[in-house]
Tab-separated table of C-alpha atoms in Angstrom:
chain	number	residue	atom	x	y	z
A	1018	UNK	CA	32.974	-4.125	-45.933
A	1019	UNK	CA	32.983	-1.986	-43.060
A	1020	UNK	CA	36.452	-0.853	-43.629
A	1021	UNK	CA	36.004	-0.201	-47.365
A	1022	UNK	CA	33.006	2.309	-45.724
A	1023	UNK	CA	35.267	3.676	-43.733
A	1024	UNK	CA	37.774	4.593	-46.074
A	1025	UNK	CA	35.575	5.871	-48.092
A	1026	UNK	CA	34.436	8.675	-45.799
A	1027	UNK	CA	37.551	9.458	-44.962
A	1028	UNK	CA	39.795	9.759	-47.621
A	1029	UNK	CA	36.673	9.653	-50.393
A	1030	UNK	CA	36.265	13.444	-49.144
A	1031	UNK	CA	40.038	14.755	-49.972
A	1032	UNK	CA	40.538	12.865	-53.321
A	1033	UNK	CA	37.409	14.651	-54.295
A	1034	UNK	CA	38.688	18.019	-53.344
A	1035	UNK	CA	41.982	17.488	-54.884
A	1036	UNK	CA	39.913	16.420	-58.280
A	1037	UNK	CA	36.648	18.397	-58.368
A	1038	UNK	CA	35.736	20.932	-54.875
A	1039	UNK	CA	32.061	20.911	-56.273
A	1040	UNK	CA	31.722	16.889	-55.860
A	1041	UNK	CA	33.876	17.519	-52.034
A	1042	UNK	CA	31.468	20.241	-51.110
A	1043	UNK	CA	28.560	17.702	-52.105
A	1044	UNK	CA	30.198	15.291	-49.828
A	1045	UNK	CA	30.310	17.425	-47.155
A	1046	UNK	CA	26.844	18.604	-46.810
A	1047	UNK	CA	25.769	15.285	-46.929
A	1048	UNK	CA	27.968	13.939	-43.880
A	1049	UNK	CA	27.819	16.951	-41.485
A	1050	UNK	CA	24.560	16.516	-40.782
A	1051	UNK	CA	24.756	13.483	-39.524
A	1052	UNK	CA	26.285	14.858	-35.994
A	1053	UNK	CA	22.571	15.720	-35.356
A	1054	UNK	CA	21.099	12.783	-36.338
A	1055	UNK	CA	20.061	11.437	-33.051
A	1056	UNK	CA	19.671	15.192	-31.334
A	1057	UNK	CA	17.859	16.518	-34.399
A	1058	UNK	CA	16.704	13.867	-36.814
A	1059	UNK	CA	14.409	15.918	-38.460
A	1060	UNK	CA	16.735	18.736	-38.998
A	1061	UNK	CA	19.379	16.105	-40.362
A	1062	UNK	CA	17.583	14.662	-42.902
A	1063	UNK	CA	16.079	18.268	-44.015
A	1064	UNK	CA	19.983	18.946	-44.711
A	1065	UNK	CA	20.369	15.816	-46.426
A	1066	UNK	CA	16.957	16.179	-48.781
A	1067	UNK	CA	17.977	19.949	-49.219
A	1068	UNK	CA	22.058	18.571	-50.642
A	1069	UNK	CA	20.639	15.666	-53.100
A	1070	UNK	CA	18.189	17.918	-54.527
A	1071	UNK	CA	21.050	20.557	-55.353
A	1072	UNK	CA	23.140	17.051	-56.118
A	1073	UNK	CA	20.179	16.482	-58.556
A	1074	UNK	CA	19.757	19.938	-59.954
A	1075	UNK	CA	23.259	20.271	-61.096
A	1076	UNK	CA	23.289	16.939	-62.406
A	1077	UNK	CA	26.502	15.886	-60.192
A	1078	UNK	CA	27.352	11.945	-60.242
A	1079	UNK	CA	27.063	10.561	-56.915
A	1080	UNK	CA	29.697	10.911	-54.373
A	1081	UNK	CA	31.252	8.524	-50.921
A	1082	UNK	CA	28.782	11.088	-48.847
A	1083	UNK	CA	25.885	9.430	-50.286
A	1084	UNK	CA	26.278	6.535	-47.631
A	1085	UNK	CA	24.655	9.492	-45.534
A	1086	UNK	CA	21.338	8.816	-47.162
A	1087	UNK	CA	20.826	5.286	-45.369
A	1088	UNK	CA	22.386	6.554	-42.163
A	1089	UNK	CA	19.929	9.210	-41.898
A	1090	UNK	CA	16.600	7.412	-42.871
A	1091	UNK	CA	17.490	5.088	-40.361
A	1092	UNK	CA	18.120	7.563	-37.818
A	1093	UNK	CA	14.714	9.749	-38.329
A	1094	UNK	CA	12.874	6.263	-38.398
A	1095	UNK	CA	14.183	5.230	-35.334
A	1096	UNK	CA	14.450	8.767	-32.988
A	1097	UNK	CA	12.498	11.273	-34.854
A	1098	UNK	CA	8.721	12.006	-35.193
A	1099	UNK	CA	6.150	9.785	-36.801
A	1100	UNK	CA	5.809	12.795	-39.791
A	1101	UNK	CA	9.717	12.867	-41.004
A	1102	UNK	CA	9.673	8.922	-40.784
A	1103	UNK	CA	7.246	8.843	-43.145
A	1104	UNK	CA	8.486	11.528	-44.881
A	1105	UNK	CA	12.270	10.591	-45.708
A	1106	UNK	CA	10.575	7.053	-46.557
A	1107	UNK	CA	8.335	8.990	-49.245
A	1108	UNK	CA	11.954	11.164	-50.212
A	1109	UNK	CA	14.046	8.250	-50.468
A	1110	UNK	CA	11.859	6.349	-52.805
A	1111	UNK	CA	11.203	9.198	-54.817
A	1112	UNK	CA	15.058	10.001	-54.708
A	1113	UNK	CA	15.564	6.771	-56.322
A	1114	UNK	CA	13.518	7.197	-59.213
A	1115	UNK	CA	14.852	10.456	-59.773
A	1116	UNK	CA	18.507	9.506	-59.547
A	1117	UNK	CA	18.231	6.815	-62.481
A	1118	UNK	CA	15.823	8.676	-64.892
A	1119	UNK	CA	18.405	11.818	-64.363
A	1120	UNK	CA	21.364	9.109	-64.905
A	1121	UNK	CA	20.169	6.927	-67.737
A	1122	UNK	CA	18.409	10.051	-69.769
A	1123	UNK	CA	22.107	11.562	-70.314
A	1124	UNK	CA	23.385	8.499	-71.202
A	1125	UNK	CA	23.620	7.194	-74.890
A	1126	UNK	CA	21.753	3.675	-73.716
A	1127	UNK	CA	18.432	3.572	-74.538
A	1128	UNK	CA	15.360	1.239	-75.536
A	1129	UNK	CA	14.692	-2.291	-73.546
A	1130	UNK	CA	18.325	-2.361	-72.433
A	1131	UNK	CA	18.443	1.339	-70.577
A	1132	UNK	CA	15.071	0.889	-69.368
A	1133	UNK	CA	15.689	-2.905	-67.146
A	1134	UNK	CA	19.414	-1.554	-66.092
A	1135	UNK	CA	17.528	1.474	-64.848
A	1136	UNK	CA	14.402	-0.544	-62.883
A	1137	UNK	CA	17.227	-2.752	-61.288
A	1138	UNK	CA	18.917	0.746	-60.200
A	1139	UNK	CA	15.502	1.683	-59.189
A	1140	UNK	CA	14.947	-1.481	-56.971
A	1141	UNK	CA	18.456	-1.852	-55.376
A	1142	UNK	CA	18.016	1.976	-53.962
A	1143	UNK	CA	14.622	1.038	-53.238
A	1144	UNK	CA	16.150	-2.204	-51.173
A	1145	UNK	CA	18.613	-0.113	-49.732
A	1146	UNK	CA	15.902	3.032	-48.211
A	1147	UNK	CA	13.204	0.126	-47.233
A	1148	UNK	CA	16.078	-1.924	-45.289
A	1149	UNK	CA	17.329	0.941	-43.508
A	1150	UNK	CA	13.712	2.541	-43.037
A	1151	UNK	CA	12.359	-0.655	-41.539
A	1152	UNK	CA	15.546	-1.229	-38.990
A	1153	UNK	CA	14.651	2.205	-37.671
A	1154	UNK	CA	11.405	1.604	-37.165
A	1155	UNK	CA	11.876	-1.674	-35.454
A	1156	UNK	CA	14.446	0.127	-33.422
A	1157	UNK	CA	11.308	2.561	-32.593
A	1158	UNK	CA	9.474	0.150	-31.512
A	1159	UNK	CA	11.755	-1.265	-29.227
A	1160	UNK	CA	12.478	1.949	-27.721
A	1161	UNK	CA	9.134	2.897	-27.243
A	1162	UNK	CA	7.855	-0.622	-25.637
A	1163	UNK	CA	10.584	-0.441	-23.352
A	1164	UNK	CA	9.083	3.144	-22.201
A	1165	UNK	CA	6.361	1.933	-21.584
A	1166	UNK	CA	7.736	-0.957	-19.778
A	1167	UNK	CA	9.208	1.750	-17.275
A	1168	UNK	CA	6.006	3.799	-17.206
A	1169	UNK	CA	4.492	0.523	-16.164
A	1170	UNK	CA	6.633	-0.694	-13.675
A	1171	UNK	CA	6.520	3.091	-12.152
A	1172	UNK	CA	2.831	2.858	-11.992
A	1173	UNK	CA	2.744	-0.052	-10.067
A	1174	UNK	CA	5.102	1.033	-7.357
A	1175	UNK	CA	2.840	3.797	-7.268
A	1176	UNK	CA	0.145	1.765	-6.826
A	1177	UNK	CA	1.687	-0.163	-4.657
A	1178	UNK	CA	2.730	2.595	-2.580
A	1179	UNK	CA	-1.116	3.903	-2.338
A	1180	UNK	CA	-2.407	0.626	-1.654
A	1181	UNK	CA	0.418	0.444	1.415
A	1182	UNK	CA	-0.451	3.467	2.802
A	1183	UNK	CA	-4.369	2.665	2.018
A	1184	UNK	CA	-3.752	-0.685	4.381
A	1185	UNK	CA	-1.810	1.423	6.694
A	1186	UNK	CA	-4.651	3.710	7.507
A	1187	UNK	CA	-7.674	0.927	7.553
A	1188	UNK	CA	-5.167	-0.582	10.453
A	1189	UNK	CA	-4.855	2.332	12.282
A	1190	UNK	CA	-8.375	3.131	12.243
A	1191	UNK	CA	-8.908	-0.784	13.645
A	1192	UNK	CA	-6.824	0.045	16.469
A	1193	UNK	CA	-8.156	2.731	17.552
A	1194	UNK	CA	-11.447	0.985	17.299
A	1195	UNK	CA	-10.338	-1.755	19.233
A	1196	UNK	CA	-8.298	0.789	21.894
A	1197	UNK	CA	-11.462	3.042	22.798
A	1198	UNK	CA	-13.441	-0.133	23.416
A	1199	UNK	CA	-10.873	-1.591	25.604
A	1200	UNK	CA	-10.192	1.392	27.311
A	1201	UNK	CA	-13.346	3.200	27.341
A	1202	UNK	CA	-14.927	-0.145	28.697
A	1203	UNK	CA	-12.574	-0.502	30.917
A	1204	UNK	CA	-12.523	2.816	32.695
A	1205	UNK	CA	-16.096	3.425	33.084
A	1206	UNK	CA	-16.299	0.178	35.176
A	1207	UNK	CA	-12.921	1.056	37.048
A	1208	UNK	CA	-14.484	4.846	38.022
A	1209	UNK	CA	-17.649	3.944	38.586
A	1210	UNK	CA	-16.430	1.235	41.065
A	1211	UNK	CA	-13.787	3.552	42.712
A	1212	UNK	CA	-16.953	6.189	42.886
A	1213	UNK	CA	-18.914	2.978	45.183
A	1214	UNK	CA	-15.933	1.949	47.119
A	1215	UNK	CA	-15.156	5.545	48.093
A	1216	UNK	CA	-19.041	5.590	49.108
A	1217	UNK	CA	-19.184	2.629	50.688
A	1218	UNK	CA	-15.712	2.725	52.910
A	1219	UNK	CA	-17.199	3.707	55.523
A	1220	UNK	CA	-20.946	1.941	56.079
A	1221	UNK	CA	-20.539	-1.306	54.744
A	1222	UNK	CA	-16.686	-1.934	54.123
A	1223	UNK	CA	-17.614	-5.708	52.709
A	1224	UNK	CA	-18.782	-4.132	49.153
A	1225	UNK	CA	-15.976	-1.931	49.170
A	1226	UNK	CA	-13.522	-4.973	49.325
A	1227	UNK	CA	-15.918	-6.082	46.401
A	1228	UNK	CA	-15.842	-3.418	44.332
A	1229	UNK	CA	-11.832	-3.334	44.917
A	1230	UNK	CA	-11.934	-6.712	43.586
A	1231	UNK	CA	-14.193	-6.239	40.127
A	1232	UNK	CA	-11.354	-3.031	39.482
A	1233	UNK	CA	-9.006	-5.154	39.427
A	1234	UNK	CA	-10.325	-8.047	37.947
A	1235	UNK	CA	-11.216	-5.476	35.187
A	1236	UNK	CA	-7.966	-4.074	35.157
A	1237	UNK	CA	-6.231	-7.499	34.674
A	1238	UNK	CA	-8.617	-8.432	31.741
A	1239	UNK	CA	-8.050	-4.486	30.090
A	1240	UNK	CA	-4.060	-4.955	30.821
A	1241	UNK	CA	-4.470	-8.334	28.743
A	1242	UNK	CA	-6.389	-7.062	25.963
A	1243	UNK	CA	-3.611	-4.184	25.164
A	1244	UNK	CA	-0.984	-6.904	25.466
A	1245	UNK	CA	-2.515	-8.894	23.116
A	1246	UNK	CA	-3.272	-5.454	21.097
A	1247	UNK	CA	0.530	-4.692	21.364
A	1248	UNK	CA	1.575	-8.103	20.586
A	1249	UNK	CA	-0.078	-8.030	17.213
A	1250	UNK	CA	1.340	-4.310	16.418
A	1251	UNK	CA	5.169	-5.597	17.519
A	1252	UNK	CA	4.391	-8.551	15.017
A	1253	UNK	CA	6.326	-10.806	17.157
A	1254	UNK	CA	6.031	-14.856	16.827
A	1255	UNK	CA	5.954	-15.362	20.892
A	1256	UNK	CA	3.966	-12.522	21.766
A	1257	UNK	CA	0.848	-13.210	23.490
A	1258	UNK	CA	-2.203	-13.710	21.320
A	1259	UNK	CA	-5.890	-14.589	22.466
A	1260	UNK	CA	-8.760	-15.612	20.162
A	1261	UNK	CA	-11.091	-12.383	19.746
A	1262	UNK	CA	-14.186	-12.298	21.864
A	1263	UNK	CA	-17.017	-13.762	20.364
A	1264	UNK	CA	-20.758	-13.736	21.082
A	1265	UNK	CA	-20.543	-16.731	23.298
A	1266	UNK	CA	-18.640	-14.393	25.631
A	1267	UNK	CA	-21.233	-12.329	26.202
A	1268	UNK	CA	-22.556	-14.273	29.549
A	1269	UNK	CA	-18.853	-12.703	30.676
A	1270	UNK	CA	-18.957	-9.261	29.444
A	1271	UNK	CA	-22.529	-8.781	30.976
A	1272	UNK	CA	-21.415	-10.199	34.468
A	1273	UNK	CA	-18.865	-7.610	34.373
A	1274	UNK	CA	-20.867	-4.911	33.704
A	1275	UNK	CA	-23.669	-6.650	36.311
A	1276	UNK	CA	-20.440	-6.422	38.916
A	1277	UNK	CA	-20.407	-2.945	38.194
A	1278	UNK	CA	-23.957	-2.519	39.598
A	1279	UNK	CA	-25.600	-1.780	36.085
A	1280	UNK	CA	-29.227	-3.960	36.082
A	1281	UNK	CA	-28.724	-5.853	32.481
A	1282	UNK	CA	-31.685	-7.962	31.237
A	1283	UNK	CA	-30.707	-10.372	28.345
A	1284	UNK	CA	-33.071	-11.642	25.699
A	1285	UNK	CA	-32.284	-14.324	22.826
A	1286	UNK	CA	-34.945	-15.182	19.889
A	1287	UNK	CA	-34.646	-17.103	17.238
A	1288	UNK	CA	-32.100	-19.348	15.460
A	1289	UNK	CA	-29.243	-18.465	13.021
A	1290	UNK	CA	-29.477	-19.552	9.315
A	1291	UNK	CA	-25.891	-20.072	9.380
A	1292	UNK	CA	-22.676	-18.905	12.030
A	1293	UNK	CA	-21.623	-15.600	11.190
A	1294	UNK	CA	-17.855	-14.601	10.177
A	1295	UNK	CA	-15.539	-13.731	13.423
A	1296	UNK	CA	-15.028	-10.762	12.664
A	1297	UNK	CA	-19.158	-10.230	12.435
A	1298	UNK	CA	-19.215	-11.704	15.887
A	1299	UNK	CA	-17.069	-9.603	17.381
A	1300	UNK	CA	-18.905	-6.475	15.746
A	1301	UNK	CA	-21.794	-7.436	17.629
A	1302	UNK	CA	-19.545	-8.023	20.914
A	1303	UNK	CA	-18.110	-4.302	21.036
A	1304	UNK	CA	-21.513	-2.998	20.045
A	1305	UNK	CA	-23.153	-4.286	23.278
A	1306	UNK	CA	-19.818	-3.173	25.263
A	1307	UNK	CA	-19.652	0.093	23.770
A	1308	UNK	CA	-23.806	0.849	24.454
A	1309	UNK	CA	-23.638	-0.542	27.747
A	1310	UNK	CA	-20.584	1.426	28.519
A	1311	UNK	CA	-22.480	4.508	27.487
A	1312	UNK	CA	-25.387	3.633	29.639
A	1313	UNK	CA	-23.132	3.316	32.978
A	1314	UNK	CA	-21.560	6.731	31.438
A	1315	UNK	CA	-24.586	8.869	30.685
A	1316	UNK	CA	-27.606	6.906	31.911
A	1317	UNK	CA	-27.634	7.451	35.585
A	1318	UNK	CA	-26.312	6.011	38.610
A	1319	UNK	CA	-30.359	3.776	38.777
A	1320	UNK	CA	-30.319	3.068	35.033
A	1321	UNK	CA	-31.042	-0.250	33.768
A	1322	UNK	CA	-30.390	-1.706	30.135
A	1323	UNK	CA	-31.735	-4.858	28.276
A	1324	UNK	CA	-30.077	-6.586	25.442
A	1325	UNK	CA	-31.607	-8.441	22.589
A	1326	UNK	CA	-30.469	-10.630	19.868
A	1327	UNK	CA	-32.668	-11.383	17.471
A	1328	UNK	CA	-31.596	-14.354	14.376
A	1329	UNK	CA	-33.737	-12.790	11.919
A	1330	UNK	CA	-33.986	-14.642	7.970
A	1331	UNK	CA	-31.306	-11.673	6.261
A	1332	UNK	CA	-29.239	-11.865	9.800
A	1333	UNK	CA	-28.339	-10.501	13.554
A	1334	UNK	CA	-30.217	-7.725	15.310
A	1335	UNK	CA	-28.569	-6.218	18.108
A	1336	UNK	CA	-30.652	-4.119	20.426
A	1337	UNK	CA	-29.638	-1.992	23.382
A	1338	UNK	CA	-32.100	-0.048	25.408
A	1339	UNK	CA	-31.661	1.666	28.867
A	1340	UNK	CA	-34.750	3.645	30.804
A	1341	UNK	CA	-31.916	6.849	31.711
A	1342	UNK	CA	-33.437	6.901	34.994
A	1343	UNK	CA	-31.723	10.279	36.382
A	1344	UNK	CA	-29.750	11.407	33.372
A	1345	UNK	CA	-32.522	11.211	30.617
A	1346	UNK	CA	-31.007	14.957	30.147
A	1347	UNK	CA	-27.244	13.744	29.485
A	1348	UNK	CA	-27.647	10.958	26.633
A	1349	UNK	CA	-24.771	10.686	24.599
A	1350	UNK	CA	-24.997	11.939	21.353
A	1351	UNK	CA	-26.671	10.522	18.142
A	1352	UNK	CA	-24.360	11.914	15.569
A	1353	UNK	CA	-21.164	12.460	17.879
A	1354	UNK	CA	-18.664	10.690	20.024
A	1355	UNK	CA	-15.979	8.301	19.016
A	1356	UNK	CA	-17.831	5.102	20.335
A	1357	UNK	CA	-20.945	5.476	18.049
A	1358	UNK	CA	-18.915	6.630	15.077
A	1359	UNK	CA	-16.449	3.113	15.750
A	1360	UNK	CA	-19.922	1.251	15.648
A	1361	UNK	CA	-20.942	2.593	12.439
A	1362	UNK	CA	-17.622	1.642	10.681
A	1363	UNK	CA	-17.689	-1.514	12.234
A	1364	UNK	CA	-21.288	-2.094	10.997
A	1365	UNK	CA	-20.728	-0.789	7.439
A	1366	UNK	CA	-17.466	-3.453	7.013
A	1367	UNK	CA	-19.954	-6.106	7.180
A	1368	UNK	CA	-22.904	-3.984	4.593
A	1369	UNK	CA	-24.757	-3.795	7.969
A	1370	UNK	CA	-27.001	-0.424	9.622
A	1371	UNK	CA	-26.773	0.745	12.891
A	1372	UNK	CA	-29.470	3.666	14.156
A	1373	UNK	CA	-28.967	5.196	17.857
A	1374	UNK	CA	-30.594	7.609	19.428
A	1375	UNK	CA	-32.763	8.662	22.513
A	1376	UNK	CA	-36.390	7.887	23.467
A	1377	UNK	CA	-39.334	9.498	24.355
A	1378	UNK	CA	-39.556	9.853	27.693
A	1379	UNK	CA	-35.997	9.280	28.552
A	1380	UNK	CA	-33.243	6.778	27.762
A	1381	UNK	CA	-31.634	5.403	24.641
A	1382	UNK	CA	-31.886	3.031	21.677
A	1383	UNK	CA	-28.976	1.530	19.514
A	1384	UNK	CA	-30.135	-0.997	17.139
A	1385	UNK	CA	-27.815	-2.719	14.616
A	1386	UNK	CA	-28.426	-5.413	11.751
A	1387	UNK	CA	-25.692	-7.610	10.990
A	1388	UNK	CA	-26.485	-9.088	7.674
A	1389	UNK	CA	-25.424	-12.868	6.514
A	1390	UNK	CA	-22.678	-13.227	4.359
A	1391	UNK	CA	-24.004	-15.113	0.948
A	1392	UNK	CA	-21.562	-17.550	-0.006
């Protein structure tokens, strides 16, 4: 079959010419187009329409080009618009009703016999445009889901991408919570230690040796905390790893800062509904180290600080006062400062509030509530 085809269209075009040019120009104009059938479908089967319709109007029989008719409804089905697939549907049914009525009116049939011969024309062109119509179209929609399969799959490794780089910055904003609390903690007990040793070299050497020994006691615990910091950015399996400090290390955390001559009062009230998360727990760890580091900081050399906790019925306040004896002039500031802004994002993680700022009459306040979280 596909031989006989191809035959056809190429010798069908030089036997006409040799017999009748007006039948091999025909033939022509209907296979020519077809070069821009998959470039320009809609331009193709314009051609194609335009050459039957002079095919009709000079009443020529058909010709071996009109195996172009097919090949071009199936091409504008399957690459061209939505309009000229609809329309070379509408053409090619309509072409076949014109074809036989022009056929069997010149012909000497007529009555019952002329009329079934030309309905069976009718429905084998009819056949012929739907077949190659609908194989277009189902070629359409192949194409097109397979688009969208690519759009799709693009759109998630975009996503993906954002969502990386979304992680990526949440992370680095962790550690560099984490590394001001270590370090800041860290080196306000160091200086202000090195400040009393200096002091106290010379009239009482035994708390100098003392307050050599909290440095580097404090220094030991910072240098572990970045290891253990470092050792979770390397993503190693042996590196060194510590639990995270938890509110039952607060006895230890105030005993440093108590080392570090800062007067610390701690108050407990009430019992907890339920434990808090980990990571809740250590919220409320780096918010007493951070305020208490800020006391020794801006407070005054004779400050003192209290801190509450409070196991309220919706969850955890956390209160830190100091009386800024000698630097009620010098607080630290309310809406500034890394330390206060890595307590509010701390806070917020857990739908939590945190208010700071100084009192009347000298010192400062940092409260925080530390919700539950409802199963």
């Amino acid at each position: 079959m596909t031989a006989t085809c191809l035959l056809v269209l190429l010798f069908g075009p030089v036997y006409l010419m040799a017999d009748r040019p007006l039948l091999f120009f025909i033939s022509c104009g209907l296979l020519l187009p077809l070069a821009w059938r998959r470039t320009r479908p809609a331009l193709a089967a314009g051609l194609v329409i335009l050459v039957c319709l002079i095919q009709w109007a000079l009443a020529a029989e058909p010709v071996a080009g009109q195996v172009a008719v097919p090949l071009v409804i199936y091409a504008t089905a399957a690459y061209g618009p939505s309009w000229a697939s609809r329309t070379v549907l509408l053409a090619g049914l309509l072409g076949g009703i014109m074809l036989t009525t022009r056929l069997y009116s010149s012909t000497a049939e007529s009555g019952i016999m002329g009329l079934t011969i030309g309905a069976l024309y009718t429905v084998l062109i009819w056949m012929l445009v739907l077949v190659s119509w609908t194989l277009g179209d189902l070629t359409r929609v192949r194409r097109l889901q397979l688009q969208a399969l690519e759009d799709r799959t693009r759109r998630l490794e975009i996503e993906q991408q954002q969502e990386r780089q979304l992680a990526a910055a949440d992370e680095r904003s962790h550690i560099a919570r984490e590394m001001h609390d270590i370090v800041a903690h860290s080196l306000s007990v160091i200086i202000t230690q090195a400040d009393g040793a200096r002091y106290a070299a010379a009239a009482k050497p035994e708390l100098a040796t003392e307050a050599l020994a909290t440095i580097a006691a404090t220094g030991r615990d910072s240098l572990g905390e970045m290891r253990r910091l470092l050792g979770v950015l390397r993503s190693d399996d042996d590196s060194p790893t510590r639990p995270q400090p938890r509110l039952s290390d607060l006895d230890e955390l105030l005993l440093g800062f108590r080392a570090a001559t800062l007067h610390v009062a701690f108050e407990q009230s009430g019992v907890p509904r339920r434990n808090l998360p980990a990571g809740a727990e250590l919220t409320a760890y780096r918010i007493i180290q951070e305020a208490l580091t800020n006391v020794m900081k801006h407070a005054g050399p004779k400050a003192a600080a209290s801190v509450s906790l409070a196991w309220q019925v919706r969850g955890l306040q956390v209160e830190i006062v100091d009386d800024g004896r000698g630097a009620a002039a010098d607080p630290p500031p309310a809406g500034g400062g890394n330390g206060l802004r890595g307590m509010g994002e701390r806070v917020s993680l857990y739908d939590g509030s945190l208010t700071a700022g100084p009192q009347q009459g000298g010192g400062f306040r940092v409260t925080a509530t530390i919700p539950y979280t409802e199963a």
